[in-house]
mmCIF file of C-alpha atoms in Angstrom:
data_model
loop_
_atom_site.group_PDB
_atom_site.id
_atom_site.type_symbol
_atom_site.label_atom_id
_atom_site.label_comp_id
_atom_site.label_asym_id
_atom_site.label_seq_id
_atom_site.Cartn_x
_atom_site.Cartn_y
_atom_site.Cartn_z
ATOM 1 C CA MET A 38 16.462 -34.903 28.850
ATOM 2 C CA MET A 39 13.594 -34.711 26.369
ATOM 3 C CA VAL A 40 12.632 -31.277 27.721
ATOM 4 C CA GLY A 41 16.196 -30.040 27.178
ATOM 5 C CA LYS A 42 16.238 -31.323 23.579
ATOM 6 C CA SER A 43 12.858 -29.703 22.953
ATOM 7 C CA LYS A 44 14.091 -26.312 24.239
ATOM 8 C CA LEU A 45 17.285 -26.614 22.180
ATOM 9 C CA SER A 46 15.262 -27.466 19.068
ATOM 10 C CA THR A 47 12.940 -24.515 19.675
ATOM 11 C CA THR A 48 15.890 -22.169 20.184
ATOM 12 C CA MET A 49 17.552 -23.375 16.975
ATOM 13 C CA ASN A 50 14.303 -22.889 15.081
ATOM 14 C CA TYR A 51 13.991 -19.313 16.355
ATOM 15 C CA ILE A 52 17.601 -18.566 15.430
ATOM 16 C CA TYR A 53 17.077 -20.025 11.960
ATOM 17 C CA LEU A 54 13.863 -18.044 11.428
ATOM 18 C CA THR A 55 15.506 -14.872 12.737
ATOM 19 C CA LEU A 56 18.367 -15.253 10.257
ATOM 20 C CA LEU A 57 15.884 -15.811 7.432
ATOM 21 C CA ALA A 58 13.942 -12.712 8.490
ATOM 22 C CA ILE A 59 17.128 -10.617 8.540
ATOM 23 C CA VAL A 60 18.143 -11.851 5.088
ATOM 24 C CA SER A 61 14.648 -11.133 3.758
ATOM 25 C CA VAL A 62 14.319 -7.672 5.284
ATOM 26 C CA PHE A 63 17.867 -6.471 4.552
ATOM 27 C CA PRO A 64 17.309 -5.479 0.867
ATOM 28 C CA LEU A 65 14.160 -3.529 1.744
ATOM 29 C CA LEU A 66 15.844 -1.801 4.676
ATOM 30 C CA TRP A 67 18.853 -0.932 2.528
ATOM 31 C CA ILE A 68 16.615 0.602 -0.166
ATOM 32 C CA ILE A 69 14.733 2.686 2.423
ATOM 33 C CA LEU A 70 17.928 3.949 4.058
ATOM 34 C CA SER A 71 19.552 4.670 0.692
ATOM 35 C CA SER A 72 16.526 6.725 -0.368
ATOM 36 C CA VAL A 73 17.089 9.215 2.472
ATOM 37 C CA LYS A 74 20.817 9.735 1.836
ATOM 38 C CA SER A 75 22.126 12.972 0.330
ATOM 39 C CA SER A 76 23.162 13.004 -3.320
ATOM 40 C CA GLY A 77 26.828 13.463 -2.388
ATOM 41 C CA GLU A 78 26.815 10.544 0.001
ATOM 42 C CA MET A 79 25.040 8.359 -2.552
ATOM 43 C CA ALA A 80 27.703 9.176 -5.156
ATOM 44 C CA ASN A 81 30.746 8.886 -2.876
ATOM 45 C CA ASN A 82 29.790 5.864 -0.825
ATOM 46 C CA PRO A 83 26.725 4.141 -2.275
ATOM 47 C CA LEU A 84 27.287 0.904 -0.322
ATOM 48 C CA SER A 85 27.196 2.486 3.126
ATOM 49 C CA PHE A 86 24.268 1.174 5.141
ATOM 50 C CA PHE A 87 23.346 4.035 7.498
ATOM 51 C CA PRO A 88 22.981 7.572 6.087
ATOM 52 C CA GLU A 89 25.214 10.280 7.528
ATOM 53 C CA LYS A 90 22.489 12.865 7.022
ATOM 54 C CA ILE A 91 18.812 12.111 6.455
ATOM 55 C CA THR A 92 17.174 14.053 3.634
ATOM 56 C CA PHE A 93 13.980 13.635 1.644
ATOM 57 C CA ASP A 94 15.215 15.489 -1.444
ATOM 58 C CA TYR A 95 14.878 12.411 -3.633
ATOM 59 C CA TYR A 96 11.227 11.985 -2.631
ATOM 60 C CA PHE A 97 10.410 15.631 -3.457
ATOM 61 C CA ARG A 98 12.227 15.278 -6.763
ATOM 62 C CA VAL A 99 10.415 12.059 -7.692
ATOM 63 C CA LEU A 100 6.981 13.363 -6.734
ATOM 64 C CA ASN A 101 7.318 16.858 -8.210
ATOM 65 C CA ASP A 102 9.929 16.885 -10.999
ATOM 66 C CA LEU A 103 9.202 13.380 -12.336
ATOM 67 C CA SER A 104 5.395 13.712 -11.913
ATOM 68 C CA PHE A 105 5.036 10.512 -9.957
ATOM 69 C CA THR A 106 1.936 11.966 -8.329
ATOM 70 C CA THR A 107 0.146 11.549 -11.684
ATOM 71 C CA ASN A 108 1.304 7.939 -11.913
ATOM 72 C CA ILE A 109 0.156 7.302 -8.344
ATOM 73 C CA LYS A 110 -3.288 8.694 -9.209
ATOM 74 C CA ASN A 111 -3.419 6.431 -12.282
ATOM 75 C CA SER A 112 -2.498 3.379 -10.228
ATOM 76 C CA LEU A 113 -5.058 4.260 -7.561
ATOM 77 C CA LEU A 114 -7.792 4.698 -10.190
ATOM 78 C CA VAL A 115 -7.042 1.406 -11.934
ATOM 79 C CA SER A 116 -6.500 -0.550 -8.704
ATOM 80 C CA PHE A 117 -9.642 0.724 -6.958
ATOM 81 C CA SER A 118 -11.781 0.167 -10.081
ATOM 82 C CA ALA A 119 -10.505 -3.393 -10.557
ATOM 83 C CA THR A 120 -10.869 -4.151 -6.849
ATOM 84 C CA PHE A 121 -14.431 -2.805 -6.590
ATOM 85 C CA ILE A 122 -15.679 -4.712 -9.646
ATOM 86 C CA THR A 123 -13.842 -7.850 -8.556
ATOM 87 C CA ILE A 124 -15.388 -7.833 -5.089
ATOM 88 C CA VAL A 125 -18.939 -7.194 -6.327
ATOM 89 C CA VAL A 126 -18.793 -9.904 -9.009
ATOM 90 C CA SER A 127 -16.856 -12.397 -6.872
ATOM 91 C CA ALA A 128 -19.061 -12.038 -3.792
ATOM 92 C CA LEU A 129 -22.198 -12.683 -5.831
ATOM 93 C CA GLY A 130 -20.522 -15.532 -7.730
ATOM 94 C CA ALA A 131 -19.117 -17.225 -4.643
ATOM 95 C CA TYR A 132 -22.417 -16.967 -2.764
ATOM 96 C CA GLY A 133 -24.301 -18.370 -5.752
ATOM 97 C CA ILE A 134 -21.916 -21.299 -6.046
ATOM 98 C CA VAL A 135 -22.133 -22.131 -2.333
ATOM 99 C CA ARG A 136 -25.911 -21.867 -1.996
ATOM 100 C CA PHE A 137 -27.300 -22.868 -5.395
ATOM 101 C CA PHE A 138 -24.637 -25.088 -7.017
ATOM 102 C CA PRO A 139 -22.760 -26.739 -4.120
ATOM 103 C CA LYS A 140 -21.838 -29.919 -6.039
ATOM 104 C CA ALA A 141 -20.970 -28.242 -9.301
ATOM 105 C CA GLY A 142 -19.245 -25.530 -7.285
ATOM 106 C CA LYS A 143 -16.359 -27.815 -6.325
ATOM 107 C CA LYS A 144 -15.601 -28.538 -9.966
ATOM 108 C CA MET A 145 -16.080 -24.885 -10.886
ATOM 109 C CA THR A 146 -13.622 -23.728 -8.228
ATOM 110 C CA LYS A 147 -11.000 -26.147 -9.559
ATOM 111 C CA ILE A 148 -11.537 -24.818 -13.062
ATOM 112 C CA LEU A 149 -11.417 -21.234 -11.815
ATOM 113 C CA ILE A 150 -8.177 -21.718 -9.936
ATOM 114 C CA THR A 151 -6.500 -23.391 -12.915
ATOM 115 C CA THR A 152 -6.873 -20.100 -14.800
ATOM 116 C CA TYR A 153 -4.532 -18.629 -12.213
ATOM 117 C CA MET A 154 -1.856 -21.217 -12.957
ATOM 118 C CA PHE A 155 -0.978 -19.850 -16.394
ATOM 119 C CA PRO A 156 2.059 -17.564 -16.275
ATOM 120 C CA PRO A 157 1.115 -14.024 -17.351
ATOM 121 C CA ILE A 158 3.782 -13.946 -20.064
ATOM 122 C CA LEU A 159 2.042 -16.900 -21.752
ATOM 123 C CA LEU A 160 -1.148 -14.854 -22.078
ATOM 124 C CA ALA A 161 0.511 -11.570 -22.996
ATOM 125 C CA VAL A 162 0.201 -11.970 -26.776
ATOM 126 C CA PRO A 163 -3.457 -13.182 -26.849
ATOM 127 C CA TYR A 164 -4.531 -10.477 -24.414
ATOM 128 C CA SER A 165 -2.715 -7.788 -26.375
ATOM 129 C CA ILE A 166 -4.343 -8.907 -29.643
ATOM 130 C CA ILE A 167 -7.812 -8.888 -28.069
ATOM 131 C CA ILE A 168 -7.410 -5.493 -26.427
ATOM 132 C CA VAL A 169 -6.069 -3.961 -29.651
ATOM 133 C CA SER A 170 -8.846 -5.520 -31.745
ATOM 134 C CA VAL A 171 -11.582 -4.002 -29.552
ATOM 135 C CA GLY A 172 -9.883 -0.590 -29.552
ATOM 136 C CA LEU A 173 -9.057 -0.469 -25.843
ATOM 137 C CA VAL A 174 -5.292 -0.195 -26.079
ATOM 138 C CA ASN A 175 -3.836 2.718 -24.097
ATOM 139 C CA THR A 176 -7.041 2.981 -22.039
ATOM 140 C CA TRP A 177 -7.639 2.331 -18.373
ATOM 141 C CA THR A 178 -10.752 0.355 -19.329
ATOM 142 C CA GLY A 179 -8.694 -2.185 -21.264
ATOM 143 C CA LEU A 180 -6.234 -2.493 -18.391
ATOM 144 C CA VAL A 181 -8.996 -2.962 -15.807
ATOM 145 C CA ILE A 182 -10.730 -5.620 -17.942
ATOM 146 C CA THR A 183 -7.425 -7.470 -18.250
ATOM 147 C CA TYR A 184 -6.913 -7.390 -14.485
ATOM 148 C CA LEU A 185 -10.478 -8.602 -13.891
ATOM 149 C CA SER A 186 -9.840 -11.725 -15.952
ATOM 150 C CA PHE A 187 -7.156 -12.718 -13.432
ATOM 151 C CA SER A 188 -8.521 -11.365 -10.186
ATOM 152 C CA ILE A 189 -12.157 -12.498 -10.348
ATOM 153 C CA PRO A 190 -11.462 -16.288 -10.549
ATOM 154 C CA TYR A 191 -9.011 -16.121 -7.672
ATOM 155 C CA ALA A 192 -11.310 -13.903 -5.582
ATOM 156 C CA ILE A 193 -14.226 -16.306 -6.094
ATOM 157 C CA TRP A 194 -12.015 -19.180 -4.974
ATOM 158 C CA MET A 195 -11.041 -17.284 -1.831
ATOM 159 C CA LEU A 196 -14.562 -16.130 -0.983
ATOM 160 C CA ILE A 197 -16.122 -19.566 -1.414
ATOM 161 C CA GLY A 198 -14.276 -20.701 1.694
ATOM 162 C CA PHE A 199 -15.725 -17.830 3.717
ATOM 163 C CA PHE A 200 -19.297 -18.240 2.438
ATOM 164 C CA GLN A 201 -19.208 -21.949 3.293
ATOM 165 C CA THR A 202 -18.667 -21.024 6.955
ATOM 166 C CA VAL A 203 -22.033 -19.210 7.111
ATOM 167 C CA PRO A 204 -24.645 -21.528 8.724
ATOM 168 C CA LEU A 205 -27.664 -22.136 6.515
ATOM 169 C CA GLU A 206 -29.909 -21.859 9.604
ATOM 170 C CA ILE A 207 -29.134 -18.138 9.894
ATOM 171 C CA GLU A 208 -30.369 -17.520 6.360
ATOM 172 C CA GLU A 209 -33.469 -19.629 6.950
ATOM 173 C CA ALA A 210 -34.238 -17.624 10.097
ATOM 174 C CA ALA A 211 -33.916 -14.407 8.083
ATOM 175 C CA LYS A 212 -36.338 -15.780 5.481
ATOM 176 C CA VAL A 213 -38.826 -16.689 8.210
ATOM 177 C CA ASP A 214 -38.646 -13.069 9.398
ATOM 178 C CA GLY A 215 -39.629 -11.941 5.894
ATOM 179 C CA ALA A 216 -36.265 -11.064 4.389
ATOM 180 C CA GLY A 217 -35.842 -11.682 0.673
ATOM 181 C CA ILE A 218 -32.787 -13.284 -0.834
ATOM 182 C CA VAL A 219 -31.180 -9.938 -1.686
ATOM 183 C CA ARG A 220 -31.783 -8.530 1.802
ATOM 184 C CA THR A 221 -30.552 -11.768 3.372
ATOM 185 C CA PHE A 222 -27.370 -11.580 1.324
ATOM 186 C CA LEU A 223 -26.693 -7.906 2.018
ATOM 187 C CA GLN A 224 -27.741 -7.628 5.675
ATOM 188 C CA VAL A 225 -27.134 -11.137 7.059
ATOM 189 C CA VAL A 226 -24.548 -13.070 5.019
ATOM 190 C CA LEU A 227 -22.261 -10.259 3.886
ATOM 191 C CA PRO A 228 -21.553 -8.870 7.405
ATOM 192 C CA ILE A 229 -20.566 -12.374 8.567
ATOM 193 C CA VAL A 230 -18.008 -12.815 5.778
ATOM 194 C CA ALA A 231 -16.869 -9.177 5.903
ATOM 195 C CA PRO A 232 -13.319 -10.056 7.125
ATOM 196 C CA GLY A 233 -12.879 -12.380 4.145
ATOM 197 C CA VAL A 234 -14.244 -9.794 1.743
ATOM 198 C CA VAL A 235 -11.890 -7.148 3.126
ATOM 199 C CA ALA A 236 -8.905 -9.514 2.922
ATOM 200 C CA THR A 237 -9.795 -10.458 -0.653
ATOM 201 C CA ALA A 238 -10.264 -6.802 -1.609
ATOM 202 C CA ILE A 239 -6.894 -5.759 -0.228
ATOM 203 C CA TYR A 240 -5.184 -8.772 -1.778
ATOM 204 C CA THR A 241 -6.697 -7.848 -5.155
ATOM 205 C CA PHE A 242 -5.708 -4.208 -4.705
ATOM 206 C CA ILE A 243 -2.101 -5.129 -3.962
ATOM 207 C CA ASN A 244 -1.893 -7.413 -7.000
ATOM 208 C CA THR A 245 -3.275 -4.772 -9.355
ATOM 209 C CA TRP A 246 -1.112 -2.064 -7.770
ATOM 210 C CA ASN A 247 2.057 -4.096 -8.349
ATOM 211 C CA GLU A 248 1.158 -5.522 -11.771
ATOM 212 C CA PHE A 249 3.720 -4.568 -14.399
ATOM 213 C CA LEU A 250 3.645 -6.738 -17.525
ATOM 214 C CA PHE A 251 0.188 -5.903 -18.904
ATOM 215 C CA ALA A 252 0.452 -2.263 -17.845
ATOM 216 C CA LEU A 253 3.659 -2.038 -19.865
ATOM 217 C CA LEU A 254 2.096 -3.731 -22.909
ATOM 218 C CA LEU A 255 -1.292 -1.985 -22.933
ATOM 219 C CA ILE A 256 -0.449 1.574 -21.819
ATOM 220 C CA ASN A 257 1.921 3.586 -23.994
ATOM 221 C CA SER A 258 1.391 7.181 -22.887
ATOM 222 C CA SER A 259 3.141 8.684 -19.879
ATOM 223 C CA GLU A 260 -0.048 10.511 -18.792
ATOM 224 C CA LYS A 261 -1.884 7.188 -18.274
ATOM 225 C CA MET A 262 1.076 5.180 -17.089
ATOM 226 C CA PRO A 263 0.664 3.420 -13.699
ATOM 227 C CA ILE A 264 3.391 3.766 -11.119
ATOM 228 C CA SER A 265 4.925 0.314 -11.695
ATOM 229 C CA VAL A 266 5.706 1.216 -15.322
ATOM 230 C CA ALA A 267 6.787 4.730 -14.352
ATOM 231 C CA LEU A 268 9.364 3.190 -12.035
ATOM 232 C CA TYR A 269 10.683 1.045 -14.882
ATOM 233 C CA SER A 270 10.899 4.117 -17.132
ATOM 234 C CA LEU A 271 13.558 5.585 -14.814
ATOM 235 C CA THR A 272 15.967 2.935 -16.081
ATOM 236 C CA GLY A 273 15.708 4.452 -19.578
ATOM 237 C CA SER A 274 17.307 7.725 -18.512
ATOM 238 C CA GLU A 275 20.695 8.649 -19.956
ATOM 239 C CA VAL A 276 22.138 8.858 -16.443
ATOM 240 C CA LEU A 277 20.427 6.661 -13.892
ATOM 241 C CA ASP A 278 20.021 8.471 -10.576
ATOM 242 C CA TRP A 279 20.077 5.706 -7.979
ATOM 243 C CA GLY A 280 18.741 8.000 -5.277
ATOM 244 C CA GLU A 281 15.617 8.719 -7.325
ATOM 245 C CA MET A 282 15.326 5.028 -8.144
ATOM 246 C CA MET A 283 15.461 4.121 -4.433
ATOM 247 C CA ALA A 284 12.889 6.757 -3.455
ATOM 248 C CA ALA A 285 10.544 5.717 -6.285
ATOM 249 C CA SER A 286 10.931 2.052 -5.304
ATOM 250 C CA VAL A 287 9.956 2.835 -1.719
ATOM 251 C CA ILE A 288 6.881 4.745 -2.909
ATOM 252 C CA VAL A 289 5.827 1.749 -5.024
ATOM 253 C CA ILE A 290 6.350 -1.012 -2.473
ATOM 254 C CA LEU A 291 5.396 0.754 0.762
ATOM 255 C CA PRO A 292 1.578 0.458 0.331
ATOM 256 C CA SER A 293 1.890 -3.285 -0.321
ATOM 257 C CA ILE A 294 4.018 -3.815 2.780
ATOM 258 C CA ILE A 295 1.667 -1.835 5.015
ATOM 259 C CA PHE A 296 -1.396 -3.661 3.714
ATOM 260 C CA PHE A 297 0.252 -7.069 4.117
ATOM 261 C CA MET A 298 1.290 -6.261 7.685
ATOM 262 C CA ILE A 299 -2.284 -5.270 8.519
ATOM 263 C CA ILE A 300 -4.110 -8.202 6.946
ATOM 264 C CA GLN A 301 -1.575 -11.039 6.884
ATOM 265 C CA ASN A 302 -3.590 -13.121 9.369
ATOM 266 C CA LYS A 303 -6.827 -12.629 7.429
ATOM 267 C CA ILE A 304 -5.151 -13.588 4.141
ATOM 268 C CA ALA A 305 -3.665 -16.734 5.678
ATOM 269 C CA GLY A 306 -7.065 -17.635 7.124
ATOM 270 C CA GLY A 307 -8.788 -17.039 3.823
ATOM 271 C CA LEU A 308 -6.287 -19.150 1.906
ATOM 272 C CA SER A 309 -6.540 -22.029 4.387
ATOM 273 C CA ASP A 310 -10.348 -21.876 4.434
ATOM 274 C CA GLY A 311 -10.484 -21.846 0.660
ATOM 275 C CA ALA A 312 -8.059 -24.741 0.379
ATOM 276 C CA GLY A 313 -9.787 -26.739 3.126
ATOM 277 C CA LYS A 314 -13.201 -26.416 1.599
#
């Protein structure tokens, strides 16, 4: 009797989760399918789910006529720069906290993570004033510095959990063999926590790739505009072409979805390790 109830409960849970998955995936699937419809089909029957004829005209139009390739390059430049600096600074900071300030590190991590609790809109005005006062408005440097102020504290918090899993005996054995602290960090510790570093790097890249508010406030020229703001600019057209909007939306969100599908287990592990420690 108990076995039957357990199977029924498991089946109900799977049905419930399947329904939630369908509801969650449906908008994304509808956007993707709408982006490959013809312009006539989009105008005559925009609510149809499956396209009658698959075409990639909207993608060619978005990438070539609307110069989204330039915006993609801008986003890649800003995202890779912010991610690289974040990982270098955060890896050194997290390792230093774990090995040299273990007691103070717990308090520091709490302070660091509280900086992530402020909603971005609350900090929009102070950040804008600072960036304008130092002459970095409408520059990628100002945008990257702004992203670093958010991403570095969170990355340190994530990486601390991974560095705490490295046994101290391994580092002591490396020192006995004559390795200095820099060599021990680069050739012994860093390879062990490489999965966490990769997960943190991709998580940071996705956040900076999708960031919209500060890119909108700090960048005002179309040549330097990242892709998230370029997508928003389509809404300012006199006649909104929903096919172009769908294709541009797919281009913006597809990298994030692919990355999350690849590293979702590593991100979950990193978050749980960081929270547990």
